[in-house]
Amino acid sequence: MPQNEYIEQHIKQHGRRLDYEERKRKREARELHKVAENAQTLKGWKGKQFAKKRYSEKVAMRKKIKAHEESKVKGPKKPKEDDGEALPTYLLDRQQQTTAKAITSSLKQKRMEKADKFSVPLPKVRGISEEEMFKVVKTGKSKSKSWKRMITKHTFVGEGFTRRPVKLERIIRPSALRQKKANVTHPELKVTVLLPILSVKKNPQSPMYTTLGVLTKGTIIEVNVSEMGMVTAGGKVVWGKYAQITNEPDRDGVVNAVLLV
Amino acid sequence: MATLIPPPSKKQKKEAQLPREVDIVPKDLPDVLIKFQASDSGETVGSSIRVPGGITERQLEELLNQLQNNTDEPVAYSFAVQNGDNLIDVKDNIYFSVLKPGIKTTEDTLTLVFTPRAVFKVRPVTRSSGTISGHGATILAAQFPPSTSGYFVTGAGDSTARLWDCHTQTIKATMNGHSNWVLCVAYSPFGDVVATGSMDGSVRLWDGKTGAPIGSSLTGHSKFVSSLAWEPAHLVQPGDSPRLVSASKDGTLKLWNTAMKRCEMTLSGHSSSVSCVKWGGTNLIYSGSHDKTIKVWDAKEGKCIQTLKAHGHWINHIALSTDFALRSGPFDHTGTTPKDDAERQARALKNYEKVAKVGGKIVERMVSASDDFTMFLWEPARSNKPICRMTGHQKLVNHVSFSPDGRYITSASFDNSIKLWDGRDGKFLATFRGHVAAVYQTAWSSDNRLLVSCSKDTTLKVWDVRTRKLLSDLPGHADEVYAVDWSLDGARVVSGGKDKMVRIWTH
């Protein structure tokens, strides 16, 4: 490995050999003969590789020639193909925010195909046992009672939640494992936005986990998409939208979800 | 779990208990002296009259009609009280508009400036009477001819313009010829020719009724054509055909002779894209550009008379107080067509002067909307300084329009609101809120009472200017609405946008 640009430096300082240009021209002239010879003599794998490369070069060349010939032909211009991007004059020189737009149009597309209304990206998830979900909390003076449980997974508790009195709180949802926001990916746009969670709609493990707001892989949550600026057909801002959790939040510490469109 | 509405706060409760004002005219109100003055000619009608202080607008109207001896065919008027230089509109009655706020006392002589109101009434559009498909791409422009609401033209991203029949709701003609998006369409003031400007930099002319091409394309612009304006009908000599001016992104304006199909003049001077061009009734051409200036050109010689500089960013749109009169040319609400060219010119001039004459002089005001969130009101014939700077929008202002009589200005902005301003002095009057996304364009009904707006939120909304409220919400489009136009007889509204559908809205 050269440690510096010493070749270039040398050329700059001393110039090239006096016959450099001539040698170069001769080498280039000889190159064609070499290729022709290779084309005739190379055998086996080498020959195959060579033929493939030669073929693709020739195709590219032919295409280029054709394009040049077409550009010279005079005649009435064909109308431009519609690419769905026509804009009125007052929007022409502006930077477009296309993300939200694409979301709405894809929404509409989906609404038309009513059939896969109920399909979700993650149709099956691993079952979670009660032992894994709950940790037993021993209570009482001599820690002999074990009616209290603590959830070991991440949860969503909602706005304005206050814990029940200690004596009555059977299931603890630790505040360190509470989540308010989710990284929601739009499947077609491949954009990810951090959006506030509104509610937990369905936990596939058990209806009880749904009411508790447990966030596991495959859970359907409702997220607030108002900042994406989507609009309904009636001209109202869409703000609640469903999303499915794609990771195991207790392993990553964040909630990643995919928008159901 | 049902949502509980929070109980009213202490402040709200206290406010509810406060004594409220009741609209009653006091019985012991003395009489006032009034004097009628016409707003257009500045002449006074009759001498000063003593009337009760609580006289209503309707009673004033009756009185004025009697003074002018037209009791058989009474004309509707609106009144304003002169207070120094500005005018205060009389709504309801004199007591509430003038005496109670303490603007004038019963001792003063009130000069009532009257303006005739539109004698006809446009009914608000409430439903979509037809959805017509046909365009293969986004619809970018739509316009009714000045003479009728029976057909209209749209321009679209599929490189065609189409002529539609409103009665049968079908395509009358497809105008093929452009090789790129058709960005703007404009009917000549006589309604016989329609011009289209395109992304390919050419302008084409078509027969206004049949859609047949007239000559080949008018080429010359090196970039897309952004705006078109026709020569006002009253400036066209009998036997001539009106000229056309086109504005382009290449920073030039071109003046076309539509009879000879050739470019008469190229007006260059702007250093950036020209976004809007208007041809005023005093034979001046106004052009707003992305180089932050408005230039006023003499249409006869092609000289730049004035350069109006005040904006801090692109100029998006300009509007004239006489826009509606210039667009309608010789036609009016009666629907009659002039017999010959001389009558045509005379009627166009009459239409124009009805709007433009204030106090016996022709006054043409112009308003410009800009990317710097403000608008300026100008009177270019008098001064190169603006009359007023209109601030209030929180995002760029995309479109401005004067009401047909020039009394009001509306501005459509990307901050989801439409604002109403006084057309004479640029004072802020009201905000119309309701759209949930950028508002693109507005169109006035010809009787000055209603306004329709189109928006990115896929709806059209009709607003009542008098009450300043939303009158009807018109959902129906499946995507952004880019173009809207109200026919000059008020019968129909047409809209088009990204969902490739043309919609016709009626009462």
Coordinates of C-alpha atoms in Angstrom, one line a residue, chain B:
Chain B
M1 CA -66.3 5.1 29.3
A2 CA -68.3 8.2 28.3
T3 CA -66.4 11.4 28.1
L4 CA -67.5 14.0 30.6
I5 CA -67.7 17.6 29.5
P6 CA -65.9 19.7 32.1
P7 CA -68.1 22.1 34.1
P8 CA -68.0 25.7 33.0
S9 CA -65.1 27.6 34.5
K10 CA -65.6 30.4 37.0
K11 CA -64.8 33.0 34.4
Q12 CA -67.4 31.6 32.0
K13 CA -70.0 31.5 34.8
K14 CA -69.3 35.1 35.7
E15 CA -69.5 36.2 32.1
A16 CA -72.9 34.5 31.7
Q17 CA -74.2 36.6 34.6
L18 CA -73.1 40.0 33.2
P19 CA -75.8 42.2 31.9
R20 CA -76.1 41.9 28.2
E21 CA -76.9 44.6 25.7
V22 CA -80.2 44.4 23.9
D23 CA -80.7 45.7 20.5
I24 CA -83.4 48.3 21.0
V25 CA -83.5 51.7 19.5
P26 CA -84.3 54.2 22.3
K27 CA -87.7 55.9 22.0
D28 CA -86.4 59.4 22.8
L29 CA -83.9 59.4 19.9
P30 CA -83.9 62.8 18.2
D31 CA -84.1 63.2 14.4
V32 CA -80.9 63.5 12.3
L33 CA -80.1 65.5 9.2
I34 CA -78.9 63.3 6.3
K35 CA -77.7 64.0 2.8
F36 CA -77.4 61.4 0.0
Q37 CA -74.3 61.3 -2.2
A38 CA -73.6 58.9 -5.1
S39 CA -70.4 56.9 -4.6
D40 CA -69.5 56.8 -8.3
S41 CA -70.1 60.4 -9.5
G42 CA -69.9 62.1 -6.2
E43 CA -73.2 64.1 -6.9
T44 CA -75.6 64.7 -4.1
V45 CA -79.3 63.7 -4.5
G46 CA -81.8 66.1 -3.1
S47 CA -81.1 68.5 -0.3
S48 CA -80.6 67.5 3.4
I49 CA -83.5 65.7 4.9
R50 CA -84.6 65.3 8.6
V51 CA -85.2 61.6 9.4
P52 CA -85.7 59.6 12.6
G53 CA -82.4 58.6 14.2
G54 CA -83.3 54.9 14.1
I55 CA -84.0 54.8 10.4
T56 CA -83.2 51.4 8.9
E57 CA -81.3 50.6 5.7
R58 CA -84.5 49.4 4.0
Q59 CA -86.2 52.7 4.8
L60 CA -83.3 54.7 3.5
E61 CA -83.4 52.7 0.3
E62 CA -87.1 53.5 -0.1
L63 CA -86.5 57.1 0.5
L64 CA -83.7 57.3 -2.0
N65 CA -85.7 55.5 -4.6
Q66 CA -88.5 58.1 -4.1
L67 CA -86.1 61.0 -4.4
Q68 CA -84.8 59.6 -7.7
N69 CA -88.3 58.9 -9.0
N70 CA -87.7 55.2 -9.6
T71 CA -90.4 53.8 -7.4
D72 CA -91.6 51.6 -10.2
E73 CA -88.3 49.7 -10.5
P74 CA -86.7 50.2 -7.1
V75 CA -82.9 49.7 -7.0
A76 CA -81.2 48.1 -4.0
Y77 CA -78.6 50.3 -2.4
S78 CA -76.0 49.9 0.3
F79 CA -75.1 53.0 2.4
A80 CA -72.1 54.2 4.2
V81 CA -71.6 57.3 6.3
Q82 CA -68.7 59.6 5.5
N83 CA -66.5 60.2 8.5
G84 CA -63.6 62.4 7.4
D85 CA -61.8 60.3 4.8
N86 CA -63.1 56.9 5.5
L87 CA -66.5 55.4 5.1
I88 CA -68.5 53.5 7.7
D89 CA -70.9 51.0 6.4
V90 CA -74.5 51.2 7.6
K91 CA -75.6 47.7 8.5
D92 CA -79.2 47.3 9.9
N93 CA -79.8 50.9 10.9
I94 CA -78.1 54.3 11.5
Y95 CA -78.4 54.2 15.3
F96 CA -76.4 50.9 15.7
S97 CA -73.8 51.6 13.0
V98 CA -73.1 55.3 13.6
L99 CA -74.8 56.9 16.6
K100 CA -74.3 54.3 19.2
P101 CA -70.6 53.7 18.7
G102 CA -70.2 57.5 19.0
I103 CA -68.8 58.0 15.5
K104 CA -71.3 60.8 14.8
T105 CA -73.8 62.5 17.1
T106 CA -77.4 63.5 16.3
E107 CA -76.3 67.1 16.0
D108 CA -74.1 66.3 12.9
T109 CA -75.3 66.2 9.3
L110 CA -74.7 62.7 8.0
T111 CA -73.5 62.3 4.5
L112 CA -74.7 59.0 3.2
V113 CA -72.7 57.6 0.3
F114 CA -74.8 55.1 -1.6
T115 CA -73.8 52.4 -4.0
P116 CA -76.3 50.4 -6.0
R117 CA -76.2 46.7 -5.1
A118 CA -76.5 43.9 -7.6
V119 CA -80.1 43.7 -8.6
F120 CA -80.0 40.0 -8.9
K121 CA -79.1 37.3 -6.4
V122 CA -76.9 34.3 -6.9
R123 CA -78.1 31.3 -5.0
P124 CA -75.4 29.5 -3.1
V125 CA -74.2 26.2 -4.6
T126 CA -75.0 23.3 -2.3
R127 CA -74.7 20.1 -4.3
S128 CA -72.6 18.4 -6.9
S129 CA -74.8 18.1 -10.0
G130 CA -72.3 16.2 -11.9
T131 CA -69.0 14.4 -11.8
I132 CA -67.4 14.0 -15.2
S133 CA -64.3 11.9 -15.9
G134 CA -62.4 12.3 -19.0
H135 CA -59.1 14.0 -18.2
G136 CA -56.3 11.5 -17.9
A137 CA -54.4 13.6 -15.3
T138 CA -54.6 16.3 -12.7
I139 CA -56.8 19.2 -13.7
L140 CA -54.8 22.4 -13.4
A141 CA -57.1 25.2 -14.6
A142 CA -60.8 25.8 -15.3
Q143 CA -62.7 28.7 -16.6
F144 CA -66.2 29.6 -17.7
P145 CA -66.7 31.9 -20.7
P146 CA -68.1 35.4 -20.0
S147 CA -71.2 34.9 -22.0
T148 CA -72.8 31.7 -20.6
S149 CA -72.6 29.0 -18.0
G150 CA -73.5 26.3 -20.5
Y151 CA -69.9 25.2 -21.1
F152 CA -66.4 25.6 -19.7
V153 CA -62.8 24.8 -20.4
T154 CA -60.3 22.9 -18.3
G155 CA -56.6 22.4 -18.7
A156 CA -54.9 19.3 -17.4
G157 CA -51.7 17.5 -16.9
D158 CA -52.5 15.1 -19.8
S159 CA -51.4 17.9 -22.3
T160 CA -55.0 18.5 -23.4
A161 CA -57.6 21.1 -22.7
R162 CA -61.2 20.0 -22.8
L163 CA -64.4 21.8 -23.5
W164 CA -67.3 20.5 -21.4
D165 CA -71.0 20.8 -21.8
C166 CA -72.8 21.5 -18.5
H167 CA -76.3 20.5 -19.7
T168 CA -75.4 17.1 -20.9
Q169 CA -72.4 16.8 -18.7
T170 CA -70.2 15.4 -21.5
I171 CA -67.1 16.4 -23.3
K172 CA -67.8 18.8 -26.2
A173 CA -64.3 18.8 -27.5
T174 CA -60.8 17.7 -26.6
M175 CA -58.1 20.2 -27.6
N176 CA -55.0 18.3 -28.5
G177 CA -51.8 20.1 -29.5
H178 CA -49.7 20.9 -26.5
S179 CA -46.9 18.6 -25.7
N180 CA -46.8 19.1 -22.0
W181 CA -49.2 20.1 -19.1
V182 CA -51.7 22.8 -19.9
L183 CA -51.2 25.2 -17.1
C184 CA -53.6 28.1 -17.7
V185 CA -56.7 28.8 -19.8
A186 CA -58.3 32.1 -20.5
Y187 CA -61.4 33.1 -22.4
S188 CA -61.3 36.3 -24.4
P189 CA -63.7 38.9 -23.1
F190 CA -66.0 38.3 -26.1
G191 CA -66.1 34.6 -25.3
D192 CA -65.3 33.5 -28.9
V193 CA -61.7 32.5 -28.4
V194 CA -60.0 30.6 -25.6
A195 CA -56.2 30.7 -25.1
T196 CA -54.2 28.0 -23.3
G197 CA -50.7 28.2 -22.0
S198 CA -48.6 25.2 -21.4
M199 CA -45.6 23.8 -19.7
D200 CA -43.9 23.4 -23.2
G201 CA -43.7 27.2 -23.4
S202 CA -46.3 27.7 -26.1
V203 CA -49.7 29.4 -26.3
R204 CA -52.5 28.0 -28.4
L205 CA -55.8 29.6 -29.4
W206 CA -59.0 27.6 -29.9
D207 CA -62.5 28.4 -30.9
G208 CA -64.4 29.2 -27.6
K209 CA -67.6 27.3 -28.6
T210 CA -66.4 24.3 -30.6
G211 CA -62.8 23.8 -29.4
A212 CA -61.4 23.8 -32.9
P213 CA -57.8 25.0 -33.1
I214 CA -57.2 28.5 -34.5
G215 CA -53.9 28.6 -36.3
S216 CA -50.8 26.8 -34.9
S217 CA -49.1 27.4 -31.6
L218 CA -47.7 30.8 -30.6
T219 CA -44.1 29.9 -29.7
G220 CA -41.5 32.2 -28.3
H221 CA -41.2 31.6 -24.6
S222 CA -38.3 29.5 -23.6
K223 CA -39.9 28.2 -20.4
F224 CA -43.4 27.5 -19.3
V225 CA -46.3 29.9 -19.6
S226 CA -47.6 30.8 -16.1
S227 CA -50.3 33.3 -16.8
L228 CA -52.4 34.7 -19.6
A229 CA -54.4 38.0 -19.9
W230 CA -56.6 39.4 -22.7
E231 CA -56.9 43.0 -23.8
P232 CA -60.0 44.5 -22.1
A233 CA -63.1 44.5 -24.4
H234 CA -63.6 48.3 -24.3
L235 CA -60.1 49.0 -25.6
V236 CA -60.6 46.8 -28.7
Q237 CA -61.6 48.9 -31.6
P238 CA -64.6 47.6 -33.6
G239 CA -63.4 45.1 -36.2
D240 CA -60.2 44.2 -34.3
S241 CA -59.6 41.1 -32.3
P242 CA -58.4 41.5 -28.7
R243 CA -54.7 41.0 -28.1
L244 CA -53.2 38.6 -25.6
V245 CA -50.4 38.9 -23.1
S246 CA -48.6 35.8 -21.8
A247 CA -46.2 35.6 -18.8
S248 CA -43.6 33.0 -18.5
K249 CA -41.1 31.5 -16.2
D250 CA -38.3 32.9 -18.5
G251 CA -39.0 36.3 -17.0
T252 CA -40.6 37.9 -20.1
L253 CA -44.1 38.9 -21.2
K254 CA -45.1 38.5 -24.8
L255 CA -47.9 40.5 -26.4
W256 CA -49.6 38.5 -29.2
N257 CA -51.7 39.7 -32.0
T258 CA -54.4 37.0 -32.1
A259 CA -55.6 37.9 -35.6
M260 CA -52.1 37.6 -37.2
K261 CA -50.9 34.9 -34.8
R262 CA -47.6 36.6 -34.1
C263 CA -45.7 38.2 -31.3
E264 CA -46.0 42.0 -31.4
M265 CA -43.8 42.8 -28.5
T266 CA -41.7 41.2 -25.9
L267 CA -41.6 42.9 -22.5
S268 CA -38.5 42.0 -20.7
G269 CA -37.2 43.5 -17.5
H270 CA -38.1 41.0 -14.8
S271 CA -35.0 39.2 -13.6
S272 CA -37.0 36.1 -12.5
S273 CA -40.0 34.0 -13.3
V274 CA -43.2 36.1 -13.9
S275 CA -46.0 34.5 -11.9
C276 CA -49.0 36.6 -12.8
V277 CA -50.1 39.1 -15.4
K278 CA -53.2 41.3 -15.7
W279 CA -54.3 43.8 -18.3
G280 CA -56.0 46.8 -16.8
G281 CA -58.8 48.8 -18.2
T282 CA -56.6 51.9 -18.7
N283 CA -54.4 50.0 -21.1
L284 CA -51.7 49.2 -18.6
I285 CA -50.3 45.7 -18.1
Y286 CA -49.4 44.7 -14.6
S287 CA -47.0 41.8 -14.0
G288 CA -45.9 40.3 -10.7
S289 CA -42.7 38.3 -10.5
H290 CA -40.6 36.1 -8.4
D291 CA -38.0 38.9 -8.4
K292 CA -40.2 40.7 -5.7
T293 CA -41.3 43.5 -8.0
I294 CA -44.4 44.4 -9.8
K295 CA -43.9 46.2 -13.1
V296 CA -46.5 48.3 -14.8
W297 CA -46.2 48.4 -18.6
D298 CA -47.7 50.6 -21.2
A299 CA -49.5 48.3 -23.6
K300 CA -49.3 50.7 -26.5
E301 CA -45.6 51.2 -26.6
G302 CA -44.4 48.3 -24.4
K303 CA -42.5 50.6 -22.0
C304 CA -42.1 49.9 -18.3
I305 CA -43.8 52.8 -16.6
Q306 CA -43.4 51.9 -13.0
T307 CA -41.6 49.3 -10.9
L308 CA -43.4 48.7 -7.6
K309 CA -41.1 47.5 -4.9
A310 CA -42.3 46.7 -1.5
H311 CA -42.5 42.9 -1.1
G312 CA -39.8 41.0 0.5
H313 CA -40.4 37.7 -1.3
W314 CA -41.9 36.3 -4.5
I315 CA -45.2 37.8 -5.7
N316 CA -47.6 35.0 -6.2
H317 CA -50.7 36.7 -7.6
I318 CA -52.1 40.1 -8.4
A319 CA -55.7 41.2 -8.7
L320 CA -57.4 44.3 -10.0
S321 CA -60.5 45.9 -8.6
T322 CA -61.9 45.8 -12.1
D323 CA -61.0 42.2 -12.8
F324 CA -64.6 41.0 -13.0
A325 CA -65.8 43.8 -15.3
L326 CA -62.8 43.2 -17.6
R327 CA -63.5 39.5 -17.7
S328 CA -67.2 39.8 -18.4
G329 CA -66.5 42.2 -21.2
P330 CA -69.8 43.3 -22.9
F331 CA -71.9 40.6 -21.1
D332 CA -73.9 41.1 -18.0
H333 CA -76.5 39.3 -15.9
T334 CA -79.3 39.9 -18.5
G335 CA -77.7 37.3 -20.9
T336 CA -78.2 39.4 -24.0
T337 CA -75.6 39.5 -26.7
P338 CA -74.6 42.8 -28.4
K339 CA -75.6 43.2 -32.0
D340 CA -72.5 44.6 -33.5
D341 CA -68.9 45.5 -32.6
A342 CA -69.6 49.1 -31.8
E343 CA -72.4 48.2 -29.4
R344 CA -70.1 45.6 -27.9
Q345 CA -67.4 48.1 -27.2
A346 CA -69.9 50.6 -25.7
R347 CA -71.4 48.0 -23.4
A348 CA -68.0 46.8 -22.3
L349 CA -67.1 50.4 -21.5
K350 CA -70.3 50.9 -19.5
N351 CA -69.6 47.7 -17.5
Y352 CA -66.1 48.8 -16.8
E353 CA -67.0 52.3 -15.7
K354 CA -69.7 51.1 -13.4
V355 CA -67.0 49.5 -11.3
A356 CA -64.0 51.7 -12.0
K357 CA -65.6 55.2 -11.6
V358 CA -65.3 56.5 -8.1
G359 CA -66.2 60.1 -7.5
G360 CA -66.3 60.8 -11.3
K361 CA -62.8 59.5 -11.9
I362 CA -61.5 56.1 -13.1
V363 CA -59.7 54.5 -10.3
E364 CA -58.1 51.1 -10.7
R365 CA -56.7 49.5 -7.5
M366 CA -54.4 46.5 -7.5
V367 CA -53.6 44.1 -4.8
S368 CA -50.6 41.8 -4.7
A369 CA -50.1 38.7 -2.7
S370 CA -46.7 37.4 -1.8
D371 CA -44.6 34.7 -0.2
D372 CA -43.7 37.1 2.6
F373 CA -47.2 36.5 4.1
T374 CA -48.4 40.0 3.3
M375 CA -50.3 41.8 0.7
F376 CA -50.1 45.3 -0.6
L377 CA -52.8 47.5 -2.0
W378 CA -51.7 49.9 -4.8
E379 CA -53.1 52.5 -7.0
P380 CA -50.5 52.4 -9.8
A381 CA -51.9 55.2 -11.8
R382 CA -51.5 57.6 -9.0
S383 CA -48.4 56.6 -7.1
N384 CA -45.7 54.0 -6.8
K385 CA -46.1 53.8 -3.1
P386 CA -48.6 51.3 -1.7
I387 CA -51.9 52.5 -0.1
C388 CA -51.8 49.9 2.5
R389 CA -49.9 46.9 3.7
M390 CA -52.2 44.0 4.7
T391 CA -50.7 41.8 7.3
G392 CA -52.2 38.9 9.3
H393 CA -51.6 35.7 7.4
Q394 CA -49.3 33.3 9.0
K395 CA -48.1 31.5 5.8
L396 CA -47.7 32.6 2.2
V397 CA -50.7 34.1 0.5
N398 CA -51.4 32.2 -2.7
H399 CA -54.4 34.0 -4.3
V400 CA -56.1 37.3 -4.0
S401 CA -59.3 38.4 -5.6
F402 CA -61.5 41.6 -5.6
S403 CA -65.2 41.2 -5.3
P404 CA -67.0 42.1 -8.6
D405 CA -67.8 45.6 -7.3
G406 CA -64.4 46.1 -5.9
R407 CA -65.6 46.6 -2.4
Y408 CA -63.9 43.6 -0.8
I409 CA -60.7 41.7 -1.2
T410 CA -60.3 38.1 -0.3
S411 CA -57.0 36.4 0.2
A412 CA -56.4 32.6 0.2
S413 CA -53.4 31.5 2.2
F414 CA -51.5 28.3 3.0
D415 CA -52.3 28.9 6.7
N416 CA -55.7 27.3 6.1
S417 CA -57.6 30.6 6.3
I418 CA -59.2 33.0 3.9
K419 CA -59.2 36.7 5.0
L420 CA -61.6 39.4 4.0
W421 CA -60.3 43.0 3.6
D422 CA -61.9 46.3 2.6
G423 CA -61.2 46.8 -1.1
R424 CA -61.0 50.6 -0.8
D425 CA -58.5 51.1 2.0
G426 CA -57.2 47.6 2.7
K427 CA -58.6 47.3 6.3
F428 CA -58.9 43.9 7.8
L429 CA -62.6 42.8 8.1
A430 CA -62.8 39.1 8.9
T431 CA -61.2 35.7 8.7
F432 CA -63.0 32.7 7.3
R433 CA -61.7 29.6 9.0
G434 CA -62.9 26.1 8.2
H435 CA -60.4 24.5 5.8
V436 CA -58.0 22.1 7.4
A437 CA -55.3 22.4 4.8
A438 CA -53.8 25.1 2.5
V439 CA -56.4 27.1 0.6
Y440 CA -55.5 27.4 -3.1
Q441 CA -58.0 29.6 -4.8
T442 CA -61.2 31.6 -4.3
A443 CA -63.9 32.7 -6.7
W444 CA -66.6 35.3 -6.1
S445 CA -70.2 35.1 -7.2
S446 CA -71.2 37.9 -9.4
D447 CA -73.6 39.5 -6.9
N448 CA -70.8 40.0 -4.3
R449 CA -72.6 38.1 -1.7
L450 CA -70.9 34.7 -1.8
L451 CA -67.5 33.3 -2.1
V452 CA -66.3 29.8 -2.9
S453 CA -62.8 28.5 -2.0
C454 CA -60.9 25.3 -3.0
S455 CA -58.4 23.7 -0.8
K456 CA -55.8 21.0 -0.4
D457 CA -58.2 19.3 2.0
T458 CA -60.3 18.1 -0.9
T459 CA -63.3 20.2 -0.2
L460 CA -64.9 23.4 -1.6
K461 CA -66.5 25.8 0.9
V462 CA -69.0 28.5 0.2
W463 CA -68.9 31.5 2.5
D464 CA -71.4 34.2 3.1
V465 CA -69.7 37.6 3.0
R466 CA -72.4 39.5 4.8
T467 CA -72.6 37.3 7.9
R468 CA -69.0 36.2 7.5
K469 CA -69.9 32.6 8.0
L470 CA -69.5 29.3 6.3
L471 CA -72.6 28.7 4.2
S472 CA -72.0 25.2 2.9
D473 CA -69.3 22.7 2.8
L474 CA -68.9 20.8 -0.4
P475 CA -67.0 17.5 0.0
G476 CA -66.8 15.2 -3.0
H477 CA -63.4 15.4 -4.5
A478 CA -61.2 12.5 -3.6
D479 CA -58.0 14.6 -3.7
E480 CA -56.6 18.2 -3.7
V481 CA -58.7 20.7 -5.6
Y482 CA -56.5 23.0 -7.7
A483 CA -58.9 25.0 -9.7
V484 CA -62.3 26.6 -9.1
D485 CA -64.5 29.0 -11.0
W486 CA -67.9 30.5 -10.6
S487 CA -69.8 31.2 -13.8
L488 CA -70.6 34.8 -14.5
D489 CA -74.3 34.3 -14.3
G490 CA -73.9 32.6 -11.0
A491 CA -75.6 29.4 -11.9
R492 CA -72.7 27.0 -11.6
V493 CA -69.4 26.4 -10.0
V494 CA -66.8 24.1 -11.6
S495 CA -63.9 22.6 -9.8
G496 CA -61.1 20.2 -10.7
G497 CA -58.0 18.8 -9.1
K498 CA -55.8 15.9 -8.5
D499 CA -58.5 13.2 -8.6
K500 CA -58.8 13.9 -12.4
M501 CA -62.6 14.5 -12.1
V502 CA -64.4 17.6 -13.1
R503 CA -67.2 18.5 -10.8
I504 CA -70.1 20.9 -11.5
W505 CA -71.8 22.4 -8.4
T506 CA -75.2 24.0 -8.5
H507 CA -77.9 25.2 -6.2

